[in-house]
């Protein structure tokens, strides 16, 4: 957690929006991601907190198919994975 | 979307799960049921009759696959052949190494065998694959160089996405480290020639149009295979229990017939799958058509639709008469997504696997393709995609 981190660089960029998809089964977290990506500005980061293991494969696959950046996985306070996406367009 | 829907010109498009019994197998099965009841190991006339049928089955199978008859054993299933074949190869190597390398896209039977061996002191490492599910040979070479290896497990072709594996190349890499290769040929046996380089291989009759309940365990002459499970006092430790002689003969008859017609059937299926791949990609937005488009099994194709619940999709297609499979989590008993799609980096939800039978027609395939865009759009709009 260095304060030297450049805010432009991943994976340090703080999410502008967090989607709580705990307990939801795929494809629901991906549907919510698609519906919410327009709510962050281009270049901003959106984090999807999901307990469904399919999200680990499907968030990066969605990014590849829709042309956004997948920044990787962080862990939320309760241990749930937060999949980080940067809007590209 | 309520009320009955007339079943249209749909079809059974799930031959990769199980191919309907080949007509050549049906006749043989019915005849053999009356002649092959006795224990082939007894010394009386009825036993000799059963023995003759079993030997015929073994010879016909060996000829169809290009192996020796004494390399062929009939097991109770493809899964049993895989478990026994792989674990027996590891057993034969246990004084050299307890380490197994397997491709990340192997059938779950291989993964479970690896876990079973792991519970008994073995170790296993997955070899990564490319985005088309082809095993990464450079990674395999690095892993082989990193330590002594008991065996490498590599499928002949992937059962979910059809990609053919570079088995001969992998076998050469393994041989350079004096390591034997186990080949799970369940997805491809009969449809394409058995690749070279295996020490032990497994196949499953109901995948090529033989009856269910017949697996093939192939152990290369000279390969060091040892029984991994308890045996019995019958003659052959590879074939514990009583073979299903009529079914084995029917499986062999189906295999011979499938091999004889595979050039023509395979060419037709390959072209039909090309047609499916092209139409799905062109007519449905946001679809991931996965697997190698060229270097693949002839009859099988998989694609995943964004925002679609795989169970809803398969159910809706079934209502229209199209029987297809899915590798999505919601359709699996484990509720886990397909490890194959995951290892490739493919989309795992909204997945459909279409596999053609030997007499699947272009009209049946087009009937599915005509229905698909509307069904996907409908499932998506019900899911609330904006």
Short mmCIF file of C-alpha atoms in Angstrom, two decimals:
data_model
loop_
_atom_site.label_atom_id
_atom_site.label_comp_id
_atom_site.label_asym_id
_atom_site.label_seq_id
_atom_site.Cartn_x
_atom_site.Cartn_y
_atom_site.Cartn_z
CA UNK A 1 0.00 0.00 0.00
CA UNK A 2 2.71 2.48 -1.00
CA UNK A 3 1.60 6.09 -1.36
CA UNK A 4 4.26 6.42 -4.08
CA UNK A 5 1.96 4.53 -6.47
CA UNK A 6 1.05 6.51 -9.52
CA UNK A 7 -2.74 6.68 -9.61
CA UNK A 8 -2.61 6.18 -13.40
CA UNK A 9 -0.99 2.78 -12.99
CA UNK A 10 -2.78 -0.45 -12.25
CA UNK A 11 -3.44 -2.26 -10.15
CA UNK A 12 -3.37 0.63 -7.70
CA UNK A 13 -6.13 2.73 -9.26
CA UNK A 14 -9.07 2.94 -6.86
CA UNK A 15 -12.39 1.78 -8.28
CA UNK A 16 -14.86 4.54 -9.11
CA UNK A 17 -17.68 2.02 -8.65
CA UNK A 18 -18.03 -1.25 -6.77
CA UNK A 19 -20.67 -3.80 -7.72
CA UNK A 20 -21.69 -6.10 -4.90
CA UNK A 21 -22.53 -9.40 -6.61
CA UNK A 22 -22.02 -11.59 -3.55
CA UNK A 23 -24.27 -14.63 -3.67
CA UNK A 24 -25.27 -14.09 -7.30
CA UNK A 25 -24.70 -16.84 -9.85
CA UNK A 26 -23.26 -16.31 -13.32
CA UNK A 27 -24.25 -14.81 -15.68
CA UNK A 28 -25.83 -12.28 -13.26
CA UNK A 29 -22.56 -10.62 -12.16
CA UNK A 30 -21.58 -10.21 -15.83
CA UNK A 31 -24.99 -8.79 -16.73
CA UNK A 32 -24.65 -6.26 -13.90
CA UNK A 33 -21.11 -5.45 -15.04
CA UNK A 34 -22.32 -4.81 -18.59
CA UNK A 35 -25.19 -2.63 -17.39
CA UNK A 36 -22.93 -0.62 -15.06
CA UNK A 37 -19.86 -0.04 -17.24
CA UNK A 38 -21.53 3.08 -18.70
CA UNK A 39 -21.80 4.53 -15.19
CA UNK A 40 -18.01 5.04 -14.91
CA UNK A 41 -15.99 7.37 -17.12
CA UNK A 42 -13.57 6.07 -19.75
CA UNK A 43 -10.31 5.25 -17.96
CA UNK A 44 -12.02 4.69 -14.61
CA UNK A 45 -12.09 1.36 -12.80
CA UNK A 46 -15.08 -0.73 -11.81
CA UNK A 47 -14.76 -3.61 -9.35
CA UNK A 48 -17.07 -6.64 -9.33
CA UNK A 49 -17.25 -8.39 -5.96
CA UNK A 50 -18.46 -11.91 -6.70
CA UNK A 51 -18.59 -15.19 -4.80
CA UNK A 52 -19.50 -17.28 -7.87
CA UNK A 53 -16.30 -18.98 -9.06
CA UNK A 54 -17.38 -18.63 -12.70
CA UNK A 55 -16.76 -14.87 -12.42
CA UNK A 56 -13.02 -15.55 -12.22
CA UNK A 57 -13.11 -16.76 -15.83
CA UNK A 58 -16.01 -14.71 -17.10
CA UNK A 59 -14.98 -11.17 -16.07
CA UNK A 60 -11.70 -11.42 -18.04
CA UNK A 61 -13.55 -13.09 -20.93
CA UNK A 62 -16.12 -10.27 -20.95
CA UNK A 63 -13.29 -7.70 -21.04
CA UNK A 64 -11.69 -9.48 -24.00
CA UNK A 65 -14.98 -9.73 -25.90
CA UNK A 66 -16.13 -6.15 -25.17
CA UNK A 67 -12.73 -4.45 -25.50
CA UNK A 68 -12.15 -3.32 -21.92
CA UNK A 69 -9.06 -3.83 -19.72
CA UNK A 70 -9.04 -6.58 -17.13
CA UNK A 71 -6.74 -5.42 -14.34
CA UNK A 72 -6.82 -8.53 -12.17
CA UNK A 73 -8.22 -9.67 -8.91
CA UNK A 74 -8.07 -7.98 -5.51
CA UNK A 75 -9.51 -9.31 -2.27
CA UNK A 76 -12.27 -7.40 -0.50
CA UNK A 77 -12.28 -7.01 3.29
CA UNK A 78 -14.40 -10.11 3.81
CA UNK A 79 -12.13 -12.24 1.59
CA UNK A 80 -14.42 -12.10 -1.45
CA UNK A 81 -12.60 -11.58 -4.77
CA UNK A 82 -13.00 -8.17 -6.43
CA UNK A 83 -12.45 -8.39 -10.18
CA UNK A 84 -11.18 -5.06 -11.52
CA UNK A 85 -12.13 -3.70 -14.92
CA UNK A 86 -11.08 -0.44 -16.60
CA UNK A 87 -13.49 1.10 -19.09
CA UNK A 88 -11.77 1.64 -22.42
CA UNK A 89 -14.50 3.15 -24.59
CA UNK B 1 -43.21 -18.28 -23.83
CA UNK B 2 -45.85 -20.58 -22.35
CA UNK B 3 -47.90 -23.30 -23.94
CA UNK B 4 -46.82 -26.19 -26.05
CA UNK B 5 -44.34 -25.64 -28.84
CA UNK B 6 -44.59 -28.00 -31.73
CA UNK B 7 -41.38 -29.94 -32.05
CA UNK B 8 -39.94 -28.82 -35.35
CA UNK B 9 -37.30 -30.39 -37.53
CA UNK B 10 -34.84 -30.48 -34.62
CA UNK B 11 -32.49 -33.32 -33.88
CA UNK B 12 -30.25 -35.06 -31.39
CA UNK B 13 -27.07 -32.97 -31.54
CA UNK B 14 -25.21 -34.43 -28.57
CA UNK B 15 -23.23 -37.31 -30.08
CA UNK B 16 -20.15 -36.22 -28.11
CA UNK B 17 -22.01 -37.26 -24.95
CA UNK B 18 -23.20 -40.49 -26.54
CA UNK B 19 -23.61 -41.53 -30.16
CA UNK B 20 -26.74 -43.56 -30.96
CA UNK B 21 -26.08 -47.25 -31.54
CA UNK B 22 -24.67 -47.82 -35.02
CA UNK B 23 -26.92 -50.05 -37.17
CA UNK B 24 -23.99 -52.43 -37.67
CA UNK B 25 -23.72 -52.80 -33.90
CA UNK B 26 -27.42 -53.45 -33.35
CA UNK B 27 -27.52 -56.59 -35.50
CA UNK B 28 -24.32 -57.98 -34.00
CA UNK B 29 -25.49 -57.25 -30.47
CA UNK B 30 -28.78 -59.10 -30.94
CA UNK B 31 -27.04 -62.14 -32.43
CA UNK B 32 -24.26 -62.18 -29.83
CA UNK B 33 -26.62 -61.96 -26.88
CA UNK B 34 -27.75 -65.50 -27.73
CA UNK B 35 -24.23 -66.88 -28.19
CA UNK B 36 -21.98 -64.98 -25.83
CA UNK B 37 -23.49 -65.68 -22.41
CA UNK B 38 -20.93 -68.18 -21.10
CA UNK B 39 -17.73 -67.49 -19.19
CA UNK B 40 -15.03 -67.33 -21.89
CA UNK B 41 -12.48 -68.81 -19.47
CA UNK B 42 -14.29 -72.13 -18.91
CA UNK B 43 -13.39 -75.28 -20.82
CA UNK B 44 -16.73 -76.28 -22.34
CA UNK B 45 -18.40 -75.70 -25.68
CA UNK B 46 -20.52 -72.75 -24.58
CA UNK B 47 -17.40 -71.10 -23.16
CA UNK B 48 -15.53 -71.64 -26.42
CA UNK B 49 -18.36 -69.90 -28.24
CA UNK B 50 -18.10 -66.89 -25.92
CA UNK B 51 -14.30 -67.00 -26.16
CA UNK B 52 -14.51 -66.91 -29.94
CA UNK B 53 -16.74 -63.86 -29.85
CA UNK B 54 -14.43 -62.09 -27.39
CA UNK B 55 -11.35 -62.89 -29.48
CA UNK B 56 -13.13 -61.66 -32.59
CA UNK B 57 -14.03 -58.45 -30.80
CA UNK B 58 -10.44 -57.97 -29.71
CA UNK B 59 -9.04 -58.63 -33.17
CA UNK B 60 -11.52 -56.38 -34.95
CA UNK B 61 -10.87 -53.61 -32.43
CA UNK B 62 -7.10 -53.94 -32.76
CA UNK B 63 -7.31 -53.88 -36.53
CA UNK B 64 -9.52 -50.79 -36.51
CA UNK B 65 -7.16 -48.93 -34.18
CA UNK B 66 -3.88 -50.17 -35.61
CA UNK B 67 -2.81 -51.98 -32.45
CA UNK B 68 -2.04 -55.60 -31.57
CA UNK B 69 -4.91 -57.78 -30.27
CA UNK B 70 -3.00 -58.53 -27.05
CA UNK B 71 -2.83 -54.78 -26.36
CA UNK B 72 -6.64 -54.54 -26.20
CA UNK B 73 -8.69 -55.08 -23.01
CA UNK B 74 -12.42 -54.48 -22.67
CA UNK B 75 -13.41 -52.66 -19.48
CA UNK B 76 -16.76 -51.68 -18.03
CA UNK B 77 -16.54 -48.04 -19.18
CA UNK B 78 -14.25 -45.43 -20.70
CA UNK B 79 -13.89 -43.87 -17.27
CA UNK B 80 -12.75 -47.17 -15.78
CA UNK B 81 -10.27 -47.63 -18.64
CA UNK B 82 -8.95 -44.11 -17.97
CA UNK B 83 -8.64 -44.64 -14.22
CA UNK B 84 -7.10 -48.08 -14.53
CA UNK B 85 -4.87 -47.11 -17.48
CA UNK B 86 -3.42 -43.96 -15.99
CA UNK B 87 -3.10 -45.18 -12.42
CA UNK B 88 -1.60 -48.49 -13.61
CA UNK B 89 1.01 -46.57 -15.57
CA UNK B 90 1.82 -44.52 -12.46
CA UNK B 91 1.94 -47.72 -10.40
CA UNK B 92 4.51 -49.19 -12.77
CA UNK B 93 6.67 -46.10 -12.37
CA UNK B 94 6.35 -45.47 -8.65
CA UNK B 95 9.95 -46.38 -7.86
CA UNK B 96 11.16 -43.84 -10.44
CA UNK B 97 8.84 -40.94 -9.71
CA UNK B 98 5.43 -40.13 -8.19
CA UNK B 99 4.93 -37.01 -10.32
CA UNK B 100 2.22 -36.80 -12.98
CA UNK B 101 1.94 -34.07 -15.62
CA UNK B 102 -1.44 -33.62 -17.31
CA UNK B 103 -2.88 -31.03 -19.66
CA UNK B 104 -5.20 -28.53 -17.98
CA UNK B 105 -8.04 -29.57 -20.31
CA UNK B 106 -8.12 -33.32 -19.62
CA UNK B 107 -11.44 -35.04 -18.97
CA UNK B 108 -12.58 -34.95 -15.34
CA UNK B 109 -11.81 -38.70 -15.09
CA UNK B 110 -8.11 -37.87 -15.48
CA UNK B 111 -8.33 -35.04 -12.96
CA UNK B 112 -10.02 -37.30 -10.42
CA UNK B 113 -7.45 -40.07 -10.99
CA UNK B 114 -4.69 -37.51 -10.39
CA UNK B 115 -6.39 -36.38 -7.16
CA UNK B 116 -6.82 -40.00 -6.04
CA UNK B 117 -3.11 -40.62 -6.62
CA UNK B 118 -2.37 -37.37 -4.79
CA UNK B 119 -4.20 -38.68 -1.72
CA UNK B 120 -1.80 -41.65 -1.81
CA UNK B 121 1.47 -39.74 -1.95
CA UNK B 122 1.63 -38.75 -5.62
CA UNK B 123 1.83 -35.25 -6.99
CA UNK B 124 0.35 -33.78 -10.13
CA UNK B 125 0.90 -30.59 -12.11
CA UNK B 126 -1.30 -29.19 -14.87
CA UNK B 127 0.34 -28.17 -18.14
CA UNK B 128 -1.25 -24.94 -19.44
CA UNK B 129 -2.98 -24.69 -22.82
CA UNK B 130 -3.28 -22.02 -25.50
CA UNK B 131 -6.54 -20.06 -26.02
CA UNK B 132 -7.59 -22.81 -28.48
CA UNK B 133 -7.06 -25.50 -25.78
CA UNK B 134 -3.94 -26.95 -27.42
CA UNK B 135 -1.40 -28.06 -24.83
CA UNK B 136 1.59 -25.70 -24.51
CA UNK B 137 4.51 -27.90 -25.60
CA UNK B 138 7.12 -25.41 -24.37
CA UNK B 139 5.58 -25.50 -20.92
CA UNK B 140 5.48 -29.31 -21.07
CA UNK B 141 9.16 -29.38 -21.96
CA UNK B 142 10.03 -27.03 -19.07
CA UNK B 143 8.04 -29.15 -16.61
CA UNK B 144 9.67 -32.35 -17.86
CA UNK B 145 13.10 -30.78 -17.45
CA UNK B 146 12.25 -29.53 -13.95
CA UNK B 147 12.10 -32.96 -12.36
CA UNK B 148 11.66 -36.69 -12.80
CA UNK B 149 8.17 -37.53 -14.06
CA UNK B 150 6.21 -40.77 -13.71
CA UNK B 151 3.89 -40.14 -16.66
CA UNK B 152 2.35 -37.50 -18.89
CA UNK B 153 -1.41 -37.57 -19.54
CA UNK B 154 -2.62 -35.96 -22.75
CA UNK B 155 -5.96 -36.47 -24.48
CA UNK B 156 -6.03 -37.13 -28.23
CA UNK B 157 -8.66 -34.42 -28.68
CA UNK B 158 -10.66 -32.27 -26.34
CA UNK B 159 -14.13 -33.57 -25.51
CA UNK B 160 -15.67 -30.12 -25.05
CA UNK B 161 -14.06 -27.93 -27.71
CA UNK B 162 -12.82 -30.50 -30.29
CA UNK B 163 -9.22 -29.27 -30.51
CA UNK B 164 -6.78 -32.02 -31.54
CA UNK B 165 -3.74 -32.29 -29.30
CA UNK B 166 -0.16 -32.64 -30.56
CA UNK B 167 0.14 -36.13 -29.09
CA UNK B 168 3.05 -37.34 -31.23
CA UNK B 169 5.10 -34.22 -30.39
CA UNK B 170 4.27 -34.53 -26.69
CA UNK B 171 5.24 -38.21 -26.79
CA UNK B 172 8.62 -37.31 -28.28
CA UNK B 173 9.25 -34.73 -25.57
CA UNK B 174 8.25 -37.23 -22.90
CA UNK B 175 10.36 -40.01 -24.46
CA UNK B 176 13.42 -37.74 -24.35
CA UNK B 177 12.95 -37.85 -20.57
CA UNK B 178 12.20 -41.60 -20.55
CA UNK B 179 8.65 -40.78 -19.51
CA UNK B 180 5.64 -42.75 -20.82
CA UNK B 181 2.50 -41.11 -22.19
CA UNK B 182 -1.10 -41.88 -21.28
CA UNK B 183 -3.59 -40.90 -23.99
CA UNK B 184 -7.29 -40.48 -23.25
CA UNK B 185 -8.71 -41.15 -26.72
CA UNK B 186 -12.36 -41.27 -25.64
CA UNK B 187 -13.39 -38.19 -27.64
CA UNK B 188 -11.70 -39.22 -30.87
CA UNK B 189 -11.52 -43.02 -31.11
CA UNK B 190 -13.03 -44.25 -34.36
CA UNK B 191 -13.52 -40.73 -35.71
CA UNK B 192 -9.83 -40.00 -36.37
CA UNK B 193 -6.83 -42.36 -36.29
CA UNK B 194 -5.30 -43.07 -32.91
CA UNK B 195 -2.22 -40.83 -32.63
CA UNK B 196 1.22 -42.41 -32.20
CA UNK B 197 3.33 -42.36 -29.07
CA UNK B 198 1.12 -43.74 -26.29
CA UNK B 199 2.19 -46.36 -23.78
CA UNK B 200 -1.33 -46.68 -22.40
CA UNK B 201 -4.56 -45.35 -23.92
CA UNK B 202 -8.28 -45.42 -23.15
CA UNK B 203 -11.45 -45.21 -25.24
CA UNK B 204 -15.20 -45.57 -24.81
CA UNK B 205 -17.53 -47.47 -27.16
CA UNK B 206 -20.68 -45.39 -26.72
CA UNK B 207 -18.80 -42.35 -28.04
CA UNK B 208 -18.40 -44.01 -31.46
CA UNK B 209 -21.77 -45.73 -31.74
CA UNK B 210 -21.14 -48.92 -29.78
CA UNK B 211 -23.18 -49.81 -26.71
CA UNK B 212 -22.54 -48.10 -23.36
CA UNK B 213 -20.71 -50.15 -20.74
CA UNK B 214 -17.73 -50.97 -22.93
CA UNK B 215 -14.41 -49.20 -22.49
CA UNK B 216 -11.07 -49.96 -24.07
CA UNK B 217 -7.87 -50.17 -22.12
CA UNK B 218 -4.90 -50.26 -24.51
CA UNK B 219 -1.53 -51.18 -23.05
CA UNK B 220 1.37 -51.09 -25.46
CA UNK B 221 3.43 -54.29 -25.62
CA UNK B 222 6.37 -53.80 -23.26
CA UNK B 223 4.84 -50.85 -21.39
CA UNK B 224 5.28 -51.07 -17.63
CA UNK B 225 1.68 -51.15 -16.40
CA UNK B 226 0.75 -52.62 -13.01
CA UNK B 227 -2.77 -53.14 -11.65
CA UNK B 228 -3.61 -50.10 -9.50
CA UNK B 229 -6.74 -51.66 -7.96
CA UNK B 230 -7.48 -55.06 -6.39
CA UNK B 231 -7.74 -57.79 -9.02
CA UNK B 232 -9.42 -61.21 -9.00
CA UNK B 233 -8.24 -64.76 -9.76
CA UNK B 234 -9.30 -64.64 -13.40
CA UNK B 235 -6.66 -64.76 -16.10
CA UNK B 236 -6.03 -61.12 -16.96
CA UNK B 237 -5.27 -58.42 -14.35
CA UNK B 238 -6.24 -55.75 -16.91
CA UNK B 239 -9.72 -57.22 -17.22
CA UNK B 240 -11.02 -57.76 -13.73
CA UNK B 241 -14.58 -58.99 -13.62
CA UNK B 242 -16.60 -60.62 -16.36
CA UNK B 243 -16.46 -58.94 -19.75
CA UNK B 244 -19.73 -58.03 -21.45
CA UNK B 245 -18.97 -60.24 -24.43
CA UNK B 246 -21.98 -59.41 -26.64
CA UNK B 247 -21.52 -55.66 -26.03
CA UNK B 248 -17.78 -55.89 -26.71
CA UNK B 249 -18.47 -57.58 -30.04
CA UNK B 250 -21.09 -54.98 -30.92
CA UNK B 251 -18.66 -52.22 -29.97
CA UNK B 252 -16.06 -53.75 -32.28
CA UNK B 253 -18.58 -54.00 -35.12
CA UNK B 254 -19.53 -50.34 -34.65
CA UNK B 255 -15.87 -49.34 -34.60
CA UNK B 256 -15.15 -51.20 -37.83
CA UNK B 257 -18.14 -49.56 -39.51
CA UNK B 258 -17.26 -46.08 -38.23
CA UNK B 259 -13.65 -46.41 -39.37
CA UNK B 260 -14.79 -47.63 -42.79
CA UNK B 261 -17.08 -44.63 -43.31
CA UNK B 262 -15.15 -41.95 -41.42
CA UNK B 263 -13.55 -40.25 -44.41
CA UNK B 264 -16.89 -39.51 -45.99
CA UNK B 265 -18.76 -38.85 -42.70
CA UNK B 266 -15.89 -36.81 -41.27
CA UNK B 267 -15.64 -34.61 -44.35
CA UNK B 268 -19.37 -33.90 -44.27
CA UNK B 269 -19.37 -33.22 -40.51
CA UNK B 270 -16.29 -30.99 -40.75
CA UNK B 271 -17.99 -28.84 -43.37
CA UNK B 272 -21.23 -28.68 -41.36
CA UNK B 273 -19.31 -27.53 -38.28
CA UNK B 274 -17.57 -24.86 -40.39
CA UNK B 275 -21.07 -23.74 -41.39
CA UNK B 276 -22.20 -23.66 -37.73
CA UNK B 277 -19.15 -21.66 -36.66
CA UNK B 278 -19.65 -19.12 -39.45
CA UNK B 279 -23.40 -18.66 -38.98
CA UNK B 280 -23.27 -18.42 -35.18
CA UNK B 281 -20.50 -15.81 -35.30
CA UNK B 282 -22.32 -13.82 -37.99
CA UNK B 283 -25.87 -13.99 -36.67
CA UNK B 284 -25.60 -13.79 -32.88
CA UNK B 285 -23.87 -10.81 -31.26
CA UNK B 286 -21.48 -11.22 -28.33
CA UNK B 287 -20.58 -14.86 -28.86
CA UNK B 288 -17.31 -16.64 -28.13
CA UNK B 289 -16.89 -19.48 -30.66
CA UNK B 290 -14.14 -21.53 -29.06
CA UNK B 291 -11.68 -24.26 -29.97
CA UNK B 292 -9.40 -24.65 -32.97
CA UNK B 293 -11.40 -23.87 -36.15
CA UNK B 294 -9.36 -26.24 -38.36
CA UNK B 295 -7.24 -28.67 -36.36
CA UNK B 296 -10.17 -30.31 -34.60
CA UNK B 297 -12.53 -33.27 -34.38
CA UNK B 298 -14.96 -33.25 -37.30
CA UNK B 299 -18.26 -33.42 -35.45
CA UNK B 300 -18.09 -31.04 -32.50
CA UNK B 301 -18.30 -27.29 -31.82
CA UNK B 302 -18.75 -25.19 -28.70
CA UNK B 303 -19.72 -21.54 -28.24
CA UNK B 304 -20.63 -19.30 -25.31
CA UNK B 305 -23.10 -16.42 -25.40
CA UNK B 306 -22.55 -13.42 -23.14
CA UNK B 307 -25.32 -12.71 -20.60
CA UNK B 308 -27.05 -16.05 -21.21
CA UNK B 309 -27.90 -18.64 -18.59
CA UNK B 310 -26.74 -21.95 -20.09
CA UNK B 311 -29.51 -23.96 -18.44
CA UNK B 312 -32.21 -21.62 -19.76
CA UNK B 313 -30.69 -21.81 -23.24
CA UNK B 314 -30.47 -25.63 -23.33
CA UNK B 315 -34.01 -25.94 -21.96
CA UNK B 316 -35.39 -23.48 -24.52
CA UNK B 317 -33.62 -25.25 -27.39
CA UNK B 318 -34.92 -28.60 -26.14
CA UNK B 319 -38.48 -27.22 -26.31
CA UNK B 320 -37.83 -26.62 -29.99
CA UNK B 321 -36.50 -30.15 -30.52
CA UNK B 322 -32.76 -29.43 -30.48
CA UNK B 323 -30.86 -31.65 -28.02
CA UNK B 324 -27.53 -29.99 -27.15
CA UNK B 325 -25.15 -30.08 -24.19
CA UNK B 326 -23.67 -27.27 -22.09
CA UNK B 327 -20.50 -26.84 -20.03
CA UNK B 328 -21.84 -23.92 -18.02
CA UNK B 329 -21.78 -24.07 -14.24
CA UNK B 330 -25.54 -23.97 -13.83
CA UNK B 331 -25.84 -27.17 -15.90
CA UNK B 332 -23.15 -29.10 -14.00
CA UNK B 333 -23.65 -31.31 -10.99
CA UNK B 334 -20.67 -29.58 -9.36
CA UNK B 335 -22.06 -26.06 -10.02
CA UNK B 336 -18.51 -25.24 -11.15
CA UNK B 337 -17.83 -23.88 -14.62
CA UNK B 338 -16.10 -26.09 -17.18
CA UNK B 339 -12.42 -26.34 -16.27
CA UNK B 340 -11.72 -26.67 -20.00
CA UNK B 341 -13.29 -23.32 -20.89
CA UNK B 342 -11.65 -21.76 -17.82
CA UNK B 343 -8.17 -23.03 -18.76
CA UNK B 344 -8.56 -21.58 -22.28
CA UNK B 345 -9.73 -18.21 -21.00
CA UNK B 346 -13.06 -18.71 -22.79
CA UNK B 347 -16.40 -17.46 -21.55
CA UNK B 348 -17.94 -20.16 -19.34
CA UNK B 349 -21.55 -19.06 -19.01
CA UNK B 350 -24.12 -19.35 -21.80
CA UNK B 351 -22.25 -22.33 -23.19
CA UNK B 352 -23.63 -24.73 -25.78
CA UNK B 353 -21.90 -27.77 -27.25
CA UNK B 354 -23.27 -29.05 -30.55
CA UNK B 355 -22.07 -32.45 -31.77
CA UNK B 356 -23.22 -34.15 -34.95
CA UNK B 357 -24.18 -37.77 -35.47
CA UNK B 358 -23.24 -39.82 -38.51
CA UNK B 359 -26.55 -39.04 -40.22
CA UNK B 360 -27.14 -35.48 -39.01
CA UNK B 361 -28.38 -33.44 -41.98
CA UNK B 362 -27.70 -29.87 -43.05
CA UNK B 363 -31.43 -29.18 -42.61
CA UNK B 364 -31.30 -30.26 -38.95
CA UNK B 365 -28.27 -28.07 -38.33
CA UNK B 366 -29.89 -25.11 -40.07
CA UNK B 367 -33.07 -25.60 -38.03
CA UNK B 368 -30.98 -25.10 -34.89
CA UNK B 369 -29.16 -22.12 -36.38
CA UNK B 370 -32.45 -20.55 -37.47
CA UNK B 371 -33.79 -20.77 -33.90
CA UNK B 372 -30.64 -19.74 -32.10
CA UNK B 373 -30.57 -15.93 -32.58
CA UNK B 374 -34.17 -15.52 -31.38
CA UNK B 375 -33.76 -17.85 -28.41
CA UNK B 376 -30.56 -16.09 -27.30
CA UNK B 377 -32.15 -12.65 -27.70
CA UNK B 378 -35.16 -13.78 -25.70
CA UNK B 379 -33.09 -15.24 -22.83
CA UNK B 380 -31.00 -12.07 -22.79
CA UNK B 381 -33.96 -9.74 -22.68
CA UNK B 382 -35.55 -11.75 -19.86
CA UNK B 383 -32.24 -11.44 -17.96
CA UNK B 384 -32.58 -7.64 -18.14
CA UNK B 385 -29.63 -6.83 -20.35
CA UNK B 386 -29.81 -3.16 -21.38
#
